[in-house]
Amino acid sequence: MNMKPTDSEMEILQVLWKKGQCSVREVYECLDSKAVGYTTILKLMQIMLDKKMVDRDTSAKTHIYKALINEEQTQHNFLDKMIDTVYNGSTSRLVMQALGNNRTSKEELNAIKQYLENLENS
Amino acid sequence: MNMKPTDSEMEILQVLWKKGQCSVREVYECLDSKAVGYTTILKLMQIMLDKKMVDRDTSAKTHIYKALINEEQTQHNFLDKMIDTVYNGSTSRLVMQALGNNRTSKEELNAIKQYLENLENS
DNA sequence: TTGATATTACGAAAAGCTTCGTAGATTTGA
DNA sequence: TCAAATCTACGAAGCTTTTCGTAATATCAA
């Protein structure tokens, strides 16, 4: 069950994870920055249904979709793959680059330090 | 010039980055775990030449390839994209998941702590 | 020299991703 | 009621990625 959603699928999953339940139109509206047609989103979500990435309730005319795959698990899959294929297996290298990109706020840095302390004491 | 190498291209780039200069056969031999034909690697590297990801010296019969795109820069591109599309922009979330995967050795953790200290004092 | 080996070039097939148009069904509201 | 709006299903086109076979050329060794 080691899913690897495509970029487009990830965009849709992000919406489903955030909202929990969604019609195609709701997803479409959340993504309108992408300037892609309604039926494109529909088709993608139907394909995701085939792949069992999502499930849907078809009791009403407007089908309601929800994610079948877990957000954290999916993030982990991506991360592990990235560490292998992009960072040659070095987690620390990835972490340092992530922290060095100047996009991390003081609050985030503190949270990470806290996390490291806890990791140490376990 | 914001390249996004494919998975196969990344495998080849890993070899080129590690070795510096390579014939197609050398790359092929480094990747034989993948059980893919010689001409497949050749074709991929020719495509990468088109895309200007690599350059080559054709003065001898056996062409010698080298990466044109930078390893760190490429890692950064992947990382930034991943933080956006997979982690909704939260660097700290990515970092904590990376550290929590139990693949990180004590040495790596110490290096990261050191790195955080230095980041603080600058 | 000449046959075996190594190399490149190139076309093309297969698979997957993204996109949209159109047809048909359902709902809604004037 | 019935026309407009909404929704699903589905096919298909265009693109990229991955794969390999074959032909042509170059090198090497006996």
mmCIF file of C-alpha atoms (C1' of nucleotides) in Angstrom:
data_model
loop_
_atom_site.group_PDB
_atom_site.id
_atom_site.type_symbol
_atom_site.label_atom_id
_atom_site.label_comp_id
_atom_site.label_asym_id
_atom_site.label_seq_id
_atom_site.Cartn_x
_atom_site.Cartn_y
_atom_site.Cartn_z
ATOM 1 C CA MET A 1 0.000 0.000 0.000
ATOM 2 C CA ASN A 2 2.954 2.318 -0.448
ATOM 3 C CA MET A 3 1.183 5.076 -2.343
ATOM 4 C CA LYS A 4 3.050 7.746 -4.186
ATOM 5 C CA PRO A 5 0.546 10.427 -5.151
ATOM 6 C CA THR A 6 1.441 12.645 -8.064
ATOM 7 C CA ASP A 7 1.716 16.418 -7.700
ATOM 8 C CA SER A 8 -1.857 16.977 -8.807
ATOM 9 C CA GLU A 9 -3.081 14.277 -6.500
ATOM 10 C CA MET A 10 -1.226 15.856 -3.613
ATOM 11 C CA GLU A 11 -2.988 19.154 -4.226
ATOM 12 C CA ILE A 12 -6.317 17.411 -4.017
ATOM 13 C CA LEU A 13 -5.317 15.398 -0.966
ATOM 14 C CA GLN A 14 -4.242 18.575 0.814
ATOM 15 C CA VAL A 15 -7.771 19.892 0.450
ATOM 16 C CA LEU A 16 -9.363 16.636 1.560
ATOM 17 C CA TRP A 17 -7.081 16.363 4.579
ATOM 18 C CA LYS A 18 -7.850 19.912 5.604
ATOM 19 C CA LYS A 19 -11.598 19.739 5.100
ATOM 20 C CA GLY A 20 -12.270 16.099 5.826
ATOM 21 C CA GLN A 21 -15.169 15.766 3.406
ATOM 22 C CA CYS A 22 -15.512 17.423 0.038
ATOM 23 C CA SER A 23 -17.487 17.512 -3.145
ATOM 24 C CA VAL A 24 -15.536 17.856 -6.356
ATOM 25 C CA ARG A 25 -16.700 21.439 -6.615
ATOM 26 C CA GLU A 26 -15.362 22.347 -3.187
ATOM 27 C CA VAL A 27 -11.974 20.950 -4.101
ATOM 28 C CA TYR A 28 -12.140 22.782 -7.402
ATOM 29 C CA GLU A 29 -12.885 26.049 -5.652
ATOM 30 C CA CYS A 30 -10.004 25.613 -3.236
ATOM 31 C CA LEU A 31 -7.647 25.113 -6.159
ATOM 32 C CA ASP A 32 -8.852 27.771 -8.564
ATOM 33 C CA SER A 33 -5.464 29.421 -8.424
ATOM 34 C CA LYS A 34 -4.376 26.543 -10.615
ATOM 35 C CA ALA A 35 -6.692 27.655 -13.414
ATOM 36 C CA VAL A 36 -7.575 24.150 -14.411
ATOM 37 C CA GLY A 37 -11.004 23.001 -15.525
ATOM 38 C CA TYR A 38 -13.655 21.493 -13.303
ATOM 39 C CA THR A 39 -13.759 18.230 -15.219
ATOM 40 C CA THR A 40 -10.013 17.889 -14.848
ATOM 41 C CA ILE A 41 -10.366 17.810 -11.074
ATOM 42 C CA LEU A 42 -13.314 15.458 -11.409
ATOM 43 C CA LYS A 43 -11.334 13.092 -13.575
ATOM 44 C CA LEU A 44 -8.364 13.153 -11.261
ATOM 45 C CA MET A 45 -10.548 12.331 -8.298
ATOM 46 C CA GLN A 46 -12.145 9.463 -10.194
ATOM 47 C CA ILE A 47 -8.704 8.094 -10.949
ATOM 48 C CA MET A 48 -7.792 8.484 -7.282
ATOM 49 C CA LEU A 49 -10.888 6.454 -6.489
ATOM 50 C CA ASP A 50 -9.637 3.676 -8.771
ATOM 51 C CA LYS A 51 -6.302 3.804 -6.991
ATOM 52 C CA LYS A 52 -8.117 3.644 -3.661
ATOM 53 C CA MET A 53 -6.538 6.870 -2.492
ATOM 54 C CA VAL A 54 -10.003 8.262 -1.776
ATOM 55 C CA ASP A 55 -13.460 6.911 -1.149
ATOM 56 C CA ARG A 56 -16.798 8.556 -1.807
ATOM 57 C CA ASP A 57 -20.403 8.603 -0.760
ATOM 58 C CA THR A 58 -22.636 8.373 -3.828
ATOM 59 C CA SER A 59 -25.979 8.341 -2.070
ATOM 60 C CA ALA A 60 -26.737 11.871 -3.202
ATOM 61 C CA LYS A 61 -26.333 13.262 -6.679
ATOM 62 C CA THR A 62 -23.282 15.234 -5.610
ATOM 63 C CA HIS A 63 -20.718 12.704 -4.496
ATOM 64 C CA ILE A 64 -18.780 13.415 -1.330
ATOM 65 C CA TYR A 65 -15.148 12.382 -1.242
ATOM 66 C CA LYS A 66 -12.746 11.694 1.598
ATOM 67 C CA ALA A 67 -9.100 10.698 1.723
ATOM 68 C CA LEU A 68 -8.392 7.033 2.312
ATOM 69 C CA ILE A 69 -4.679 7.445 2.803
ATOM 70 C CA ASN A 70 -3.243 9.002 5.880
ATOM 71 C CA GLU A 71 -1.571 12.397 5.830
ATOM 72 C CA GLU A 72 1.313 11.579 8.171
ATOM 73 C CA GLN A 73 1.967 8.251 6.539
ATOM 74 C CA THR A 74 2.056 9.865 3.122
ATOM 75 C CA GLN A 75 4.403 12.586 4.304
ATOM 76 C CA HIS A 76 6.653 9.905 5.749
ATOM 77 C CA ASN A 77 6.723 7.995 2.474
ATOM 78 C CA PHE A 78 7.759 11.109 0.616
ATOM 79 C CA LEU A 79 10.345 12.010 3.194
ATOM 80 C CA ASP A 80 11.958 8.580 3.272
ATOM 81 C CA LYS A 81 12.103 8.427 -0.464
ATOM 82 C CA MET A 82 13.587 11.907 -0.653
ATOM 83 C CA ILE A 83 16.266 11.124 1.918
ATOM 84 C CA ASP A 84 17.309 8.148 -0.174
ATOM 85 C CA THR A 85 17.110 9.534 -3.676
ATOM 86 C CA VAL A 86 18.114 13.145 -3.050
ATOM 87 C CA TYR A 87 20.225 13.051 0.115
ATOM 88 C CA ASN A 88 21.925 9.685 -0.241
ATOM 89 C CA GLY A 89 20.379 8.509 2.988
ATOM 90 C CA SER A 90 21.646 11.348 5.164
ATOM 91 C CA THR A 91 18.829 12.682 7.316
ATOM 92 C CA SER A 92 21.033 15.258 8.995
ATOM 93 C CA ARG A 93 21.995 16.748 5.683
ATOM 94 C CA LEU A 94 18.356 17.225 4.789
ATOM 95 C CA VAL A 95 17.545 18.707 8.180
ATOM 96 C CA MET A 96 20.381 21.186 8.055
ATOM 97 C CA GLN A 97 19.472 22.323 4.599
ATOM 98 C CA ALA A 98 15.889 22.708 5.691
ATOM 99 C CA LEU A 99 16.899 24.824 8.662
ATOM 100 C CA GLY A 100 19.342 26.855 6.628
ATOM 101 C CA ASN A 101 16.871 28.097 4.103
ATOM 102 C CA ASN A 102 15.939 31.156 6.169
ATOM 103 C CA ARG A 103 12.315 30.286 5.969
ATOM 104 C CA THR A 104 12.170 28.977 9.489
ATOM 105 C CA SER A 105 10.868 31.337 12.166
ATOM 106 C CA LYS A 106 12.261 31.617 15.687
ATOM 107 C CA GLU A 107 9.192 29.877 17.008
ATOM 108 C CA GLU A 108 9.731 26.954 14.720
ATOM 109 C CA LEU A 109 13.388 26.739 15.659
ATOM 110 C CA ASN A 110 12.489 26.682 19.329
ATOM 111 C CA ALA A 111 9.957 23.951 18.741
ATOM 112 C CA ILE A 112 12.615 21.907 17.052
ATOM 113 C CA LYS A 113 15.082 22.407 19.893
ATOM 114 C CA GLN A 114 12.442 21.329 22.331
ATOM 115 C CA TYR A 115 11.778 18.297 20.234
ATOM 116 C CA LEU A 116 15.457 17.400 20.198
ATOM 117 C CA GLU A 117 15.656 17.621 23.989
ATOM 118 C CA ASN A 118 12.735 15.241 24.338
ATOM 119 C CA LEU A 119 14.244 12.873 21.822
ATOM 120 C CA GLU A 120 17.436 12.811 23.897
ATOM 121 C CA ASN A 121 15.647 11.953 27.142
ATOM 122 C CA SER A 122 13.882 8.909 25.787
ATOM 123 C CA MET B 1 16.949 27.230 -14.730
ATOM 124 C CA ASN B 2 14.860 25.595 -12.046
ATOM 125 C CA MET B 3 15.424 21.974 -13.051
ATOM 126 C CA LYS B 4 13.350 19.179 -11.702
ATOM 127 C CA PRO B 5 15.096 15.938 -12.518
ATOM 128 C CA THR B 6 12.982 12.809 -12.642
ATOM 129 C CA ASP B 7 13.676 9.834 -10.404
ATOM 130 C CA SER B 8 15.785 8.105 -13.021
ATOM 131 C CA GLU B 9 17.668 11.278 -13.724
ATOM 132 C CA MET B 10 18.392 11.682 -10.030
ATOM 133 C CA GLU B 11 19.919 8.213 -9.895
ATOM 134 C CA ILE B 12 22.249 9.138 -12.698
ATOM 135 C CA LEU B 13 23.066 12.521 -11.198
ATOM 136 C CA GLN B 14 23.940 10.867 -7.889
ATOM 137 C CA VAL B 15 26.606 8.870 -9.679
ATOM 138 C CA LEU B 16 27.934 11.878 -11.590
ATOM 139 C CA TRP B 17 28.058 13.992 -8.453
ATOM 140 C CA LYS B 18 29.909 11.307 -6.568
ATOM 141 C CA LYS B 19 32.402 10.460 -9.309
ATOM 142 C CA GLY B 20 32.715 13.755 -11.072
ATOM 143 C CA GLN B 21 33.317 12.336 -14.533
ATOM 144 C CA CYS B 22 31.754 9.232 -15.989
ATOM 145 C CA SER B 23 31.244 7.252 -19.135
ATOM 146 C CA VAL B 24 27.821 5.793 -19.711
ATOM 147 C CA ARG B 25 29.168 2.371 -18.839
ATOM 148 C CA GLU B 26 30.485 3.505 -15.475
ATOM 149 C CA VAL B 27 27.100 4.929 -14.590
ATOM 150 C CA TYR B 28 25.476 1.759 -15.805
ATOM 151 C CA GLU B 29 27.718 -0.347 -13.614
ATOM 152 C CA CYS B 30 26.981 1.762 -10.537
ATOM 153 C CA LEU B 31 23.275 1.272 -11.100
ATOM 154 C CA ASP B 32 23.149 -2.408 -11.988
ATOM 155 C CA SER B 33 20.962 -3.046 -8.978
ATOM 156 C CA LYS B 34 18.251 -1.445 -11.067
ATOM 157 C CA ALA B 35 18.476 -4.209 -13.668
ATOM 158 C CA VAL B 36 17.882 -1.874 -16.548
ATOM 159 C CA GLY B 37 19.550 -2.104 -19.934
ATOM 160 C CA TYR B 38 22.663 -0.265 -21.004
ATOM 161 C CA THR B 39 20.934 1.591 -23.815
ATOM 162 C CA THR B 40 18.291 2.786 -21.376
ATOM 163 C CA ILE B 41 20.930 4.592 -19.337
ATOM 164 C CA LEU B 42 22.515 5.870 -22.528
ATOM 165 C CA LYS B 43 19.233 7.254 -23.777
ATOM 166 C CA LEU B 44 18.465 8.900 -20.465
ATOM 167 C CA MET B 45 21.852 10.582 -20.435
ATOM 168 C CA GLN B 46 21.333 11.800 -23.992
ATOM 169 C CA ILE B 47 18.020 13.287 -22.958
ATOM 170 C CA MET B 48 19.710 14.905 -19.967
ATOM 171 C CA LEU B 49 22.197 16.403 -22.405
ATOM 172 C CA ASP B 50 19.303 17.918 -24.370
ATOM 173 C CA LYS B 51 17.931 19.325 -21.149
ATOM 174 C CA LYS B 52 21.366 20.707 -20.332
ATOM 175 C CA MET B 53 21.508 18.830 -17.052
ATOM 176 C CA VAL B 54 24.813 17.295 -18.106
ATOM 177 C CA ASP B 55 27.584 18.062 -20.553
ATOM 178 C CA ARG B 56 29.980 15.669 -22.246
ATOM 179 C CA ASP B 57 33.370 15.419 -23.842
ATOM 180 C CA THR B 58 33.095 13.717 -27.211
ATOM 181 C CA SER B 59 36.714 13.926 -28.242
ATOM 182 C CA ALA B 60 37.175 10.197 -27.699
ATOM 183 C CA LYS B 61 34.902 7.449 -28.868
ATOM 184 C CA THR B 62 33.667 6.871 -25.348
ATOM 185 C CA HIS B 63 31.974 10.079 -24.304
ATOM 186 C CA ILE B 64 32.637 11.358 -20.814
ATOM 187 C CA TYR B 65 29.764 13.009 -18.993
ATOM 188 C CA LYS B 66 29.627 15.424 -16.084
ATOM 189 C CA ALA B 67 26.761 17.062 -14.224
ATOM 190 C CA LEU B 68 25.958 20.625 -15.197
ATOM 191 C CA ILE B 69 23.545 21.240 -12.385
ATOM 192 C CA ASN B 70 24.657 21.680 -8.840
ATOM 193 C CA GLU B 71 23.976 19.083 -6.176
ATOM 194 C CA GLU B 72 23.131 21.449 -3.329
ATOM 195 C CA GLN B 73 21.000 23.645 -5.523
ATOM 196 C CA THR B 74 19.076 20.641 -6.769
ATOM 197 C CA GLN B 75 18.545 19.344 -3.254
ATOM 198 C CA HIS B 76 17.262 22.755 -2.254
ATOM 199 C CA ASN B 77 14.801 22.839 -5.115
ATOM 200 C CA PHE B 78 13.422 19.467 -4.103
ATOM 201 C CA LEU B 79 13.271 20.423 -0.472
ATOM 202 C CA ASP B 80 11.465 23.700 -1.051
ATOM 203 C CA LYS B 81 8.968 22.056 -3.311
ATOM 204 C CA MET B 82 8.389 19.279 -0.821
ATOM 205 C CA ILE B 83 7.852 21.673 2.073
ATOM 206 C CA ASP B 84 5.183 23.424 0.026
ATOM 207 C CA THR B 85 3.385 20.528 -1.562
ATOM 208 C CA VAL B 86 3.691 17.909 1.173
ATOM 209 C CA TYR B 87 4.080 19.904 4.400
ATOM 210 C CA ASN B 88 1.952 22.931 3.633
ATOM 211 C CA GLY B 89 4.920 25.226 4.083
ATOM 212 C CA SER B 90 5.859 24.048 7.563
ATOM 213 C CA THR B 91 9.591 23.427 7.741
ATOM 214 C CA SER B 92 9.459 22.421 11.392
ATOM 215 C CA ARG B 93 6.927 19.726 10.689
ATOM 216 C CA LEU B 94 9.212 18.231 8.078
ATOM 217 C CA VAL B 95 12.225 18.420 10.334
ATOM 218 C CA MET B 96 10.469 16.786 13.249
ATOM 219 C CA GLN B 97 9.184 13.963 11.103
ATOM 220 C CA ALA B 98 12.647 13.484 9.680
ATOM 221 C CA LEU B 99 14.148 13.275 13.159
ATOM 222 C CA GLY B 100 11.399 11.017 14.404
ATOM 223 C CA ASN B 101 11.902 8.281 11.887
ATOM 224 C CA ASN B 102 14.506 6.483 14.001
ATOM 225 C CA ARG B 103 16.947 6.471 11.179
ATOM 226 C CA THR B 104 19.032 9.251 12.651
ATOM 227 C CA SER B 105 22.133 8.277 14.570
ATOM 228 C CA LYS B 106 23.355 9.965 17.754
ATOM 229 C CA GLU B 107 26.171 11.536 15.802
ATOM 230 C CA GLU B 108 23.784 13.037 13.341
ATOM 231 C CA LEU B 109 21.575 14.350 16.127
ATOM 232 C CA ASN B 110 24.567 16.000 17.784
ATOM 233 C CA ALA B 111 25.592 17.582 14.512
ATOM 234 C CA ILE B 112 22.123 19.025 14.184
ATOM 235 C CA LYS B 113 22.149 20.409 17.717
ATOM 236 C CA GLN B 114 25.479 22.008 17.023
ATOM 237 C CA TYR B 115 24.088 23.488 13.873
ATOM 238 C CA LEU B 116 21.120 24.913 15.747
ATOM 239 C CA GLU B 117 23.398 26.575 18.291
ATOM 240 C CA ASN B 118 25.346 28.265 15.553
ATOM 241 C CA LEU B 119 22.183 29.364 13.830
ATOM 242 C CA GLU B 120 21.050 30.993 17.068
ATOM 243 C CA ASN B 121 24.255 32.978 17.507
ATOM 244 C CA SER B 122 24.189 34.607 14.122
ATOM 245 C "C1'" DT C 1 43.183 -7.949 -41.850
ATOM 246 C "C1'" DT C 2 39.052 -9.143 -40.017
ATOM 247 C "C1'" DG C 3 35.938 -10.742 -36.710
ATOM 248 C "C1'" DA C 4 34.437 -9.737 -32.009
ATOM 249 C "C1'" DT C 5 33.368 -6.191 -28.906
ATOM 250 C "C1'" DA C 6 32.026 -1.636 -27.440
ATOM 251 C "C1'" DT C 7 29.829 2.542 -28.320
ATOM 252 C "C1'" DT C 8 26.576 5.951 -30.082
ATOM 253 C "C1'" DA C 9 22.331 7.407 -32.455
ATOM 254 C "C1'" DC C 10 17.783 6.961 -33.123
ATOM 255 C "C1'" DG C 11 13.087 5.416 -33.505
ATOM 256 C "C1'" DA C 12 9.392 3.688 -31.284
ATOM 257 C "C1'" DA C 13 6.474 1.392 -27.997
ATOM 258 C "C1'" DA C 14 4.322 1.200 -23.509
ATOM 259 C "C1'" DA C 15 2.822 3.315 -19.526
ATOM 260 C "C1'" DG C 16 1.427 7.151 -16.743
ATOM 261 C "C1'" DC C 17 -0.115 11.999 -16.096
ATOM 262 C "C1'" DT C 18 -2.840 15.971 -17.242
ATOM 263 C "C1'" DT C 19 -6.182 18.089 -19.687
ATOM 264 C "C1'" DC C 20 -10.646 18.894 -21.636
ATOM 265 C "C1'" DG C 21 -14.932 18.191 -24.486
ATOM 266 C "C1'" DT C 22 -19.178 16.079 -24.875
ATOM 267 C "C1'" DA C 23 -23.012 13.352 -23.633
ATOM 268 C "C1'" DG C 24 -26.349 12.099 -20.470
ATOM 269 C "C1'" DA C 25 -28.683 12.398 -16.031
ATOM 270 C "C1'" DT C 26 -30.481 15.051 -12.127
ATOM 271 C "C1'" DT C 27 -31.937 19.029 -9.713
ATOM 272 C "C1'" DT C 28 -33.813 23.606 -9.300
ATOM 273 C "C1'" DG C 29 -36.446 27.632 -9.794
ATOM 274 C "C1'" DA C 30 -39.289 30.751 -12.457
ATOM 275 C "C1'" DT D 1 -43.651 22.425 -16.458
ATOM 276 C "C1'" DC D 2 -39.448 23.018 -18.674
ATOM 277 C "C1'" DA D 3 -35.336 25.445 -19.398
ATOM 278 C "C1'" DA D 4 -31.114 26.414 -17.087
ATOM 279 C "C1'" DA D 5 -27.732 24.880 -14.136
ATOM 280 C "C1'" DT D 6 -25.179 21.193 -12.025
ATOM 281 C "C1'" DC D 7 -23.118 16.907 -11.857
ATOM 282 C "C1'" DT D 8 -21.043 12.407 -13.400
ATOM 283 C "C1'" DA D 9 -19.023 9.315 -16.840
ATOM 284 C "C1'" DC D 10 -16.031 8.549 -20.314
ATOM 285 C "C1'" DG D 11 -13.129 8.823 -24.274
ATOM 286 C "C1'" DA D 12 -9.341 10.757 -26.212
ATOM 287 C "C1'" DA D 13 -5.511 13.797 -27.165
ATOM 288 C "C1'" DG D 14 -1.027 15.511 -25.944
ATOM 289 C "C1'" DC D 15 2.772 15.234 -23.184
ATOM 290 C "C1'" DT D 16 6.513 13.068 -20.419
ATOM 291 C "C1'" DT D 17 8.987 9.164 -18.714
ATOM 292 C "C1'" DT D 18 10.983 4.802 -19.175
ATOM 293 C "C1'" DT D 19 12.345 1.127 -21.797
ATOM 294 C "C1'" DC D 20 14.658 -1.372 -25.441
ATOM 295 C "C1'" DG D 21 15.886 -2.992 -30.226
ATOM 296 C "C1'" DT D 22 18.461 -2.169 -34.204
ATOM 297 C "C1'" DA D 23 21.686 -0.051 -37.157
ATOM 298 C "C1'" DA D 24 25.860 2.259 -37.852
ATOM 299 C "C1'" DT D 25 30.398 3.225 -36.440
ATOM 300 C "C1'" DA D 26 34.741 2.711 -33.991
ATOM 301 C "C1'" DT D 27 38.218 -0.045 -31.529
ATOM 302 C "C1'" DC D 28 40.900 -3.977 -30.464
ATOM 303 C "C1'" DA D 29 43.094 -8.347 -30.619
ATOM 304 C "C1'" DA D 30 44.470 -12.528 -32.801
#
